[in-house]
Amino acid sequence: AFVLRPSPLTLGTYRSLVNVRYMQVTLFCLKVGHLLPYSMSNSNTTDFTNPSTFILLGIPGLETAHVWISIPFCTMYSIAVFGNFTILFIVKMEPSLHGPMYYLLCMLAVSDLVLSTSTLPKMLSIFWFNSREIDFSACLTQMYFIHCVSAMESGIFVAMALDRYVAICDPLRHSTILTKPVVAKIGLAVVLRGGMLILPYPILARWWPYCRTNIIPHSYCEHMAVVKLACADVRISSYYSLSVAFLVMGPDVIFIAMSYIQILRAIFNLPTKHARLKTFGTCGSHLFVILASYIPVIFSFLTHRFGDNVAIHFHVLMANVYLLVPAMLHPIIYGMRTKQIQDRLLQLLPHKGM
């Protein structure tokens, strides 16, 4: 009696075929957004309508570089927190800065702090400690704050563009048009618009059944990244988020563009070259920050719907950019380059020889 045994070549070929097939399945799952289970304990993806936790992967494909990626992220977050708190402190302590423009600047600083703080601490825990789990309710709460505050920031940009337009094109009426009550009403409208329009996001996300996997190929709970995990027809969520984007970003971008077109026309009509260059430099830096805020948002929004060929790690990196880079740039551009804030900050700094 004898037993047939596979030759080493045959066994090696079989293992190679298995490995290739496994990689093909993995890549396919990465592409469509439904990743393979994160651990052996989750290997059986049986039906579960409400998972107790989600698993955030961080930046898929760049796991080995998470520690290095965390360095610039942590640096940007530190600058954002320090800069925005500095602006809030200076405006509070200086009575001469209690005006419409600085109130809008404080609203922007608060929104930046909320937006970055709602995401980065968890992101750093993934990068540093491999702490990938997030509670289902906490994930939906994070989702709400991210998109709600983003919508609020868009409204604040519109209000700031209006302020710049009145200040440059009709300076004599600036104090009568943008009074403190008007600014308070604008702020309330911005908050209510963002809060009400984004409220269906977590409500619908909780309503969907999740029976494929609880792994989110992202570093935070972005709306479409979560909804794509549902094993149901989620066109309601997709169409609603599309409608919100058009209702919020569409009119806001058009209004900002029209405001800055009028501002540029007024700048070119200024009498002296020095005045034109100074005003253009200020408005140009403001416009740069606005573009840096909108472009990554639009890119991430379109990639979720039409960017099947976009590398997932590049998509997630761009999605992180619009949370951190604007929050870091806003206090520098809007705050530190404002003369009144500069002067007050210099007074607070210790001087040599004193």
Short mmCIF file of C-alpha atoms in Angstrom, two decimals:
data_model
loop_
_atom_site.label_atom_id
_atom_site.label_comp_id
_atom_site.label_asym_id
_atom_site.label_seq_id
_atom_site.Cartn_x
_atom_site.Cartn_y
_atom_site.Cartn_z
CA ALA A 1 0.00 0.00 0.00
CA PHE A 2 1.23 3.41 -0.71
CA VAL A 3 -0.11 6.96 -0.34
CA LEU A 4 0.06 9.56 -3.07
CA ARG A 5 1.49 12.83 -1.78
CA PRO A 6 1.49 16.09 -3.69
CA SER A 7 4.90 17.13 -4.90
CA PRO A 8 6.45 20.29 -3.40
CA LEU A 9 5.89 22.05 -6.73
CA THR A 10 2.21 21.16 -6.81
CA LEU A 11 1.70 22.26 -3.19
CA GLY A 12 3.56 25.51 -3.77
CA THR A 13 1.52 26.22 -6.87
CA TYR A 14 -1.68 25.60 -4.96
CA ARG A 15 -0.63 27.97 -2.18
CA SER A 16 0.27 30.64 -4.73
CA LEU A 17 -3.14 30.32 -6.36
CA VAL A 18 -4.83 30.65 -2.98
CA ASN A 19 -2.79 33.74 -2.14
CA VAL A 20 -3.55 35.36 -5.49
CA ARG A 21 -7.25 34.64 -5.08
CA TYR A 22 -7.18 36.12 -1.56
CA MET A 23 -5.52 39.31 -2.81
CA GLN A 24 -8.06 39.62 -5.62
CA VAL A 25 -10.95 39.35 -3.17
CA THR A 26 -9.28 41.86 -0.82
CA LEU A 27 -8.69 44.40 -3.58
CA PHE A 28 -12.25 44.01 -4.81
CA CYS A 29 -13.62 44.60 -1.34
CA LEU A 30 -11.43 47.67 -0.92
CA LYS A 31 -12.70 49.07 -4.19
CA VAL A 32 -16.39 48.77 -3.43
CA GLY A 33 -16.00 49.89 0.18
CA HIS A 34 -16.86 46.63 1.90
CA LEU A 35 -13.62 45.46 3.48
CA LEU A 36 -12.85 42.03 4.78
CA PRO A 37 -13.20 41.55 8.53
CA TYR A 38 -10.58 43.21 10.66
CA SER A 39 -9.97 40.31 13.02
CA MET A 40 -10.62 36.60 13.25
CA SER A 41 -13.30 37.23 15.85
CA ASN A 42 -15.28 39.16 13.23
CA SER A 43 -14.64 36.70 10.43
CA ASN A 44 -18.24 35.49 10.39
CA THR A 45 -20.16 38.52 9.15
CA THR A 46 -23.58 37.26 10.13
CA ASP A 47 -26.64 39.51 10.05
CA PHE A 48 -26.55 42.33 12.56
CA THR A 49 -28.87 45.30 12.11
CA ASN A 50 -27.20 47.57 14.67
CA PRO A 51 -23.52 46.86 15.30
CA SER A 52 -22.34 47.83 18.74
CA THR A 53 -19.09 49.20 17.35
CA PHE A 54 -17.48 50.19 14.09
CA ILE A 55 -13.85 49.64 13.16
CA LEU A 56 -11.98 52.62 11.70
CA LEU A 57 -9.02 51.60 9.56
CA GLY A 58 -7.27 54.97 9.59
CA ILE A 59 -5.76 55.41 6.14
CA PRO A 60 -6.13 52.07 4.32
CA GLY A 61 -2.99 51.05 2.47
CA LEU A 62 -0.73 53.30 4.55
CA GLU A 63 -0.93 51.48 7.88
CA THR A 64 2.84 51.15 8.13
CA ALA A 65 3.18 54.93 7.79
CA HIS A 66 0.54 55.87 10.36
CA VAL A 67 3.09 57.03 12.93
CA TRP A 68 4.82 59.28 10.41
CA ILE A 69 1.51 60.64 9.10
CA SER A 70 0.48 61.48 12.66
CA ILE A 71 3.38 63.96 13.01
CA PRO A 72 2.10 66.59 10.53
CA PHE A 73 -1.49 65.92 11.61
CA CYS A 74 -0.65 66.50 15.26
CA THR A 75 1.36 69.62 14.37
CA MET A 76 -1.50 71.11 12.36
CA TYR A 77 -3.95 70.33 15.14
CA SER A 78 -1.72 71.97 17.75
CA ILE A 79 -1.38 75.11 15.62
CA ALA A 80 -5.14 75.18 15.02
CA VAL A 81 -5.98 74.85 18.72
CA PHE A 82 -3.40 77.43 19.83
CA GLY A 83 -4.24 79.91 17.07
CA ASN A 84 -8.01 79.76 17.45
CA PHE A 85 -7.91 79.97 21.24
CA THR A 86 -5.56 82.94 20.93
CA ILE A 87 -8.04 84.76 18.69
CA LEU A 88 -10.92 84.04 21.07
CA PHE A 89 -8.87 85.27 24.03
CA ILE A 90 -7.70 88.48 22.31
CA VAL A 91 -11.18 89.41 21.06
CA LYS A 92 -12.65 88.79 24.52
CA MET A 93 -9.99 90.84 26.32
CA GLU A 94 -9.93 93.80 23.91
CA PRO A 95 -13.15 95.91 23.97
CA SER A 96 -12.18 97.70 20.74
CA LEU A 97 -12.50 94.37 18.90
CA HIS A 98 -16.11 93.83 19.94
CA GLY A 99 -17.44 94.42 16.43
CA PRO A 100 -19.20 92.47 13.67
CA MET A 101 -16.09 91.33 11.81
CA TYR A 102 -14.46 89.98 14.96
CA TYR A 103 -17.64 88.26 16.11
CA LEU A 104 -17.72 86.40 12.80
CA LEU A 105 -14.05 85.57 13.28
CA CYS A 106 -14.83 84.12 16.71
CA MET A 107 -17.64 82.03 15.23
CA LEU A 108 -15.19 80.65 12.69
CA ALA A 109 -12.63 79.92 15.43
CA VAL A 110 -15.21 77.99 17.50
CA SER A 111 -16.32 75.97 14.49
CA ASP A 112 -12.70 75.12 13.66
CA LEU A 113 -12.07 73.93 17.21
CA VAL A 114 -15.20 71.75 17.23
CA LEU A 115 -14.53 70.31 13.77
CA SER A 116 -10.89 69.38 14.40
CA THR A 117 -11.40 68.19 17.98
CA SER A 118 -14.30 65.92 17.00
CA THR A 119 -12.02 63.92 14.71
CA LEU A 120 -8.32 64.26 15.44
CA PRO A 121 -8.05 62.76 18.97
CA LYS A 122 -9.66 59.52 17.72
CA MET A 123 -7.52 59.65 14.59
CA LEU A 124 -4.34 59.93 16.66
CA SER A 125 -5.44 57.03 18.88
CA ILE A 126 -5.67 54.93 15.70
CA PHE A 127 -2.25 56.04 14.49
CA TRP A 128 -0.45 55.72 17.84
CA PHE A 129 -2.25 53.01 19.81
CA ASN A 130 -4.10 51.05 17.10
CA SER A 131 -7.35 51.87 18.92
CA ARG A 132 -9.71 51.41 15.99
CA GLU A 133 -13.03 50.67 17.65
CA ILE A 134 -15.67 53.39 17.96
CA ASP A 135 -19.10 52.96 19.49
CA PHE A 136 -22.02 52.97 17.05
CA SER A 137 -23.70 55.95 18.71
CA ALA A 138 -20.39 57.79 19.05
CA CYS A 139 -19.77 57.24 15.35
CA LEU A 140 -23.12 58.76 14.42
CA THR A 141 -22.51 61.67 16.80
CA GLN A 142 -19.13 62.32 15.22
CA MET A 143 -20.74 62.14 11.77
CA TYR A 144 -23.32 64.73 12.77
CA PHE A 145 -20.82 67.20 14.19
CA ILE A 146 -18.47 66.91 11.21
CA HIS A 147 -21.10 67.67 8.59
CA CYS A 148 -23.10 70.08 10.73
CA VAL A 149 -20.09 72.26 11.56
CA SER A 150 -18.87 72.07 7.95
CA ALA A 151 -22.25 73.48 6.82
CA MET A 152 -21.99 76.17 9.48
CA GLU A 153 -18.52 77.16 8.30
CA SER A 154 -19.82 77.57 4.79
CA GLY A 155 -22.43 80.00 6.09
CA ILE A 156 -19.79 81.87 8.09
CA PHE A 157 -17.72 82.29 4.92
CA VAL A 158 -20.76 83.86 3.25
CA ALA A 159 -21.21 86.26 6.18
CA MET A 160 -17.52 87.19 6.12
CA ALA A 161 -17.65 87.76 2.35
CA LEU A 162 -20.63 90.06 2.93
CA ASP A 163 -18.69 91.91 5.62
CA ARG A 164 -15.71 92.42 3.30
CA TYR A 165 -17.97 93.50 0.47
CA VAL A 166 -19.69 96.19 2.56
CA ALA A 167 -16.41 97.30 4.15
CA ILE A 168 -14.70 97.83 0.77
CA CYS A 169 -17.56 98.74 -1.58
CA ASP A 170 -19.69 100.80 0.84
CA PRO A 171 -17.48 101.64 3.84
CA LEU A 172 -19.54 104.60 5.05
CA ARG A 173 -22.57 102.37 5.67
CA HIS A 174 -20.68 99.41 7.15
CA SER A 175 -21.48 100.26 10.77
CA THR A 176 -25.18 100.80 9.98
CA ILE A 177 -25.67 97.71 7.81
CA LEU A 178 -23.75 95.12 9.85
CA THR A 179 -24.85 95.97 13.37
CA LYS A 180 -24.47 93.61 16.31
CA PRO A 181 -28.13 92.46 16.17
CA VAL A 182 -27.77 91.75 12.45
CA VAL A 183 -24.62 89.71 13.06
CA ALA A 184 -26.40 87.81 15.87
CA LYS A 185 -29.29 86.97 13.52
CA ILE A 186 -26.85 85.85 10.83
CA GLY A 187 -25.08 83.60 13.33
CA LEU A 188 -28.36 82.10 14.51
CA ALA A 189 -29.47 81.45 10.93
CA VAL A 190 -26.13 79.78 10.13
CA VAL A 191 -26.38 77.49 13.17
CA LEU A 192 -30.02 76.54 12.54
CA ARG A 193 -29.43 75.88 8.85
CA GLY A 194 -26.50 73.54 9.53
CA GLY A 195 -28.14 71.82 12.48
CA MET A 196 -31.49 71.15 10.80
CA LEU A 197 -30.23 70.14 7.35
CA ILE A 198 -27.69 67.64 8.72
CA LEU A 199 -29.98 66.09 11.37
CA PRO A 200 -31.36 63.42 8.96
CA TYR A 201 -27.83 62.11 8.34
CA PRO A 202 -27.46 60.17 11.62
CA ILE A 203 -31.19 59.38 11.76
CA LEU A 204 -31.12 57.63 8.39
CA ALA A 205 -27.76 56.01 9.15
CA ARG A 206 -29.19 54.46 12.32
CA TRP A 207 -32.25 53.28 10.41
CA TRP A 208 -30.33 51.19 7.85
CA PRO A 209 -29.51 47.53 8.60
CA TYR A 210 -25.83 46.60 8.63
CA CYS A 211 -25.21 42.97 7.73
CA ARG A 212 -22.01 43.01 5.66
CA THR A 213 -19.26 44.32 7.88
CA ASN A 214 -18.67 46.96 10.52
CA ILE A 215 -15.33 48.09 9.09
CA ILE A 216 -15.13 51.69 7.86
CA PRO A 217 -12.25 52.28 5.39
CA HIS A 218 -11.70 55.77 6.76
CA SER A 219 -10.09 57.61 9.67
CA TYR A 220 -13.38 59.04 10.93
CA CYS A 221 -17.12 58.44 10.52
CA GLU A 222 -17.76 60.24 7.26
CA HIS A 223 -21.40 60.03 6.18
CA MET A 224 -21.14 58.12 2.91
CA ALA A 225 -18.32 55.90 4.21
CA VAL A 226 -20.72 54.66 6.92
CA VAL A 227 -23.84 54.45 4.77
CA LYS A 228 -22.06 52.35 2.14
CA LEU A 229 -21.75 49.56 4.72
CA ALA A 230 -25.53 49.13 4.93
CA CYS A 231 -27.08 46.12 3.23
CA ALA A 232 -30.08 48.05 1.94
CA ASP A 233 -31.00 50.49 -0.76
CA VAL A 234 -29.46 53.69 0.62
CA ARG A 235 -30.43 55.96 -2.27
CA ILE A 236 -32.46 58.08 0.16
CA SER A 237 -29.31 58.96 2.11
CA SER A 238 -27.30 59.46 -1.06
CA TYR A 239 -29.89 61.70 -2.72
CA TYR A 240 -30.49 63.66 0.45
CA SER A 241 -26.78 64.36 0.98
CA LEU A 242 -26.56 65.37 -2.67
CA SER A 243 -29.48 67.76 -2.20
CA VAL A 244 -27.93 69.24 0.94
CA ALA A 245 -24.66 69.81 -0.89
CA PHE A 246 -26.43 71.72 -3.64
CA LEU A 247 -28.60 73.64 -1.18
CA VAL A 248 -25.66 74.63 1.04
CA MET A 249 -22.48 74.79 -1.01
CA GLY A 250 -24.09 75.80 -4.29
CA PRO A 251 -25.69 79.10 -3.20
CA ASP A 252 -22.83 79.83 -0.78
CA VAL A 253 -20.14 79.47 -3.44
CA ILE A 254 -22.16 81.60 -5.90
CA PHE A 255 -22.67 84.35 -3.33
CA ILE A 256 -19.01 84.34 -2.28
CA ALA A 257 -17.89 84.46 -5.91
CA MET A 258 -20.21 87.38 -6.69
CA SER A 259 -19.04 89.24 -3.57
CA TYR A 260 -15.37 88.89 -4.42
CA ILE A 261 -15.96 89.87 -8.04
CA GLN A 262 -17.46 93.13 -6.79
CA ILE A 263 -14.64 93.49 -4.28
CA LEU A 264 -12.01 93.08 -7.01
CA ARG A 265 -13.78 95.68 -9.15
CA ALA A 266 -13.72 98.11 -6.22
CA ILE A 267 -10.04 97.37 -5.55
CA PHE A 268 -9.02 98.24 -9.12
CA ASN A 269 -10.85 101.57 -8.75
CA LEU A 270 -8.85 102.62 -5.69
CA PRO A 271 -6.85 105.80 -6.29
CA THR A 272 -3.34 104.69 -5.30
CA LYS A 273 -1.27 101.64 -6.19
CA HIS A 274 -0.31 101.09 -2.54
CA ALA A 275 -3.96 100.94 -1.48
CA ARG A 276 -4.79 98.54 -4.30
CA LEU A 277 -1.92 96.19 -3.40
CA LYS A 278 -2.70 96.24 0.31
CA THR A 279 -6.41 95.55 -0.14
CA PHE A 280 -5.80 92.96 -2.83
CA GLY A 281 -3.28 91.15 -0.60
CA THR A 282 -5.78 90.94 2.24
CA CYS A 283 -8.70 89.79 0.08
CA GLY A 284 -6.47 87.43 -1.90
CA SER A 285 -5.37 85.62 1.25
CA HIS A 286 -9.00 85.35 2.37
CA LEU A 287 -9.99 83.91 -1.00
CA PHE A 288 -7.12 81.40 -0.81
CA VAL A 289 -8.37 80.12 2.56
CA ILE A 290 -11.91 79.79 1.22
CA LEU A 291 -10.69 77.77 -1.77
CA ALA A 292 -8.57 75.58 0.56
CA SER A 293 -11.74 74.84 2.52
CA TYR A 294 -14.08 74.11 -0.38
CA ILE A 295 -11.89 72.19 -2.84
CA PRO A 296 -11.13 69.16 -0.56
CA VAL A 297 -14.80 68.99 0.47
CA ILE A 298 -15.98 68.94 -3.13
CA PHE A 299 -13.30 66.39 -4.05
CA SER A 300 -14.31 64.02 -1.22
CA PHE A 301 -18.00 64.46 -2.03
CA LEU A 302 -17.56 63.65 -5.73
CA THR A 303 -15.14 60.78 -5.07
CA HIS A 304 -17.69 58.93 -2.94
CA ARG A 305 -20.11 58.95 -5.87
CA PHE A 306 -18.02 58.94 -9.02
CA GLY A 307 -14.42 58.23 -8.03
CA ASP A 308 -14.20 54.46 -8.26
CA ASN A 309 -10.72 54.74 -9.78
CA VAL A 310 -9.34 57.08 -7.10
CA ALA A 311 -6.93 55.37 -4.70
CA ILE A 312 -8.60 54.97 -1.32
CA HIS A 313 -5.59 56.25 0.65
CA PHE A 314 -5.51 59.44 -1.45
CA HIS A 315 -9.25 59.94 -0.94
CA VAL A 316 -8.95 59.57 2.84
CA LEU A 317 -5.93 61.91 2.97
CA MET A 318 -7.86 64.58 1.07
CA ALA A 319 -10.83 64.11 3.40
CA ASN A 320 -8.51 64.75 6.35
CA VAL A 321 -7.05 67.84 4.69
CA TYR A 322 -10.32 69.76 4.77
CA LEU A 323 -10.64 69.12 8.51
CA LEU A 324 -7.13 70.20 9.53
CA VAL A 325 -5.57 72.56 6.99
CA PRO A 326 -8.33 75.24 7.01
CA ALA A 327 -8.51 75.08 10.82
CA MET A 328 -4.77 75.80 10.90
CA LEU A 329 -4.87 78.53 8.23
CA HIS A 330 -7.90 80.48 9.48
CA PRO A 331 -6.28 81.98 12.61
CA ILE A 332 -3.14 82.82 10.62
CA ILE A 333 -4.85 84.46 7.65
CA TYR A 334 -7.94 85.98 9.28
CA GLY A 335 -6.47 86.65 12.70
CA MET A 336 -2.75 87.20 12.81
CA ARG A 337 -2.78 89.27 9.61
CA THR A 338 -5.39 91.62 11.05
CA LYS A 339 -3.60 94.70 12.37
CA GLN A 340 -5.76 95.16 15.47
CA ILE A 341 -5.20 91.55 16.55
CA GLN A 342 -1.48 91.79 15.75
CA ASP A 343 -1.12 94.90 17.94
CA ARG A 344 -2.97 93.33 20.83
CA LEU A 345 -0.96 90.13 20.54
CA LEU A 346 2.32 92.07 20.61
CA GLN A 347 1.18 93.82 23.77
CA LEU A 348 0.58 90.46 25.43
CA LEU A 349 3.97 89.03 24.48
CA PRO A 350 6.83 89.64 26.96
CA HIS A 351 9.40 92.17 25.76
CA LYS A 352 13.12 91.85 26.30
CA GLY A 353 14.67 94.16 28.78
CA MET A 354 11.56 94.52 30.88
#
